[in-house]
Amino acid sequence: MKWVWHKGIPYKLSGSVIRKGEKLNFKAMKRNGSTFDISKIKGYKIISAFPDINTPVCNIQTQRMDKLAKTYPSITFISISIDQIDALNKWCSLRKVTGNSYILSDYQDGEFIMKTKLLIKKRGVTARGFFILDDKNNIIDMYINRKLNGKPKWKLLQKHIERIILSKVMAEDRRLAKKK
């Protein structure tokens, strides 16, 4: 995919989007200004890319990812955009974000958008989508919304969680629950 649409207008992405089966390693900024390095995160990961935290769809998308992080503690949930850290911190100050959910800024270096090719240059935002990574950061599944302002495909993501990841981490979740 090289194009997404917003209100009927096509916008070109910065290149051909990364593909299923490829490895996705990147660094981005945490809300406290320190560097997040995905290669340091163990286990399965779900990455939610979104255009702008201060829009209704992105707000819902990021809150929903945080709720999923609470439901599936063995999976690391990552929300990322090119929003500045201040905008993310302001948004997060109004909400309670769990420790298993990262909300990251790719504003400073743009490593995530360069590797995934999700930058919409003319709008200066990240395209909306999901990436599901295995424990070695290989993309085992993904979905990029064709419509920038379209709602995320929650049923599709839930299906992937249950079918691909949940079956592999249920034993770990049970082990962690027994420790509490």
Phi, psi and omega in degrees: 000135178236356184226147167230161183241145174223116181053042176082357181259127178281140176233132182279136174281169185286002178164190175285126184299142175310153186247159173304137181097340179279156178274139179235100173246138180200163172240149177209180182260132172284168182294339178271003178092353178278166183274132173261128179238110184298334180293345179270352182267124181272156174085192182279148182225146172238123181252129177248112177266137181217154184286311190204116185301335184266033174238154184302316183293317179294323176301310180296316182301314183288321176296320181294322177298320179295321177295320177298323178298325178289326182284325184237078186293345179276355179250137176268126180255130184232126173249134185216142175209181174262022171298150176286156183302321180301319179295319179293318179296320178298315179299313183293331180296338179269356184223160177261117182254133182283165178289342182267005180239124178255136173241111192245154174250130175255016185296315189292305184253337179065026183295319180296311182291331177292318183284325181271340183068032181268005180286130172259095188303314184296335180255345180068035180224169177270140173291157181272135177181177179232145172231134176247120184248144175278187183291349177253010179069024171277139179284114179266341172194161182197161176208126176247125178294135176284332178256123183301320181265009178285150178289146176299155180273079185297319180297321178295315178296316179300319178299317178295318179301310183293316186281315188266312188263312188304320180299332182270342184246357181302319179297320179293318177300319178296320179296317179294321180295324180292331181287335184287000000 
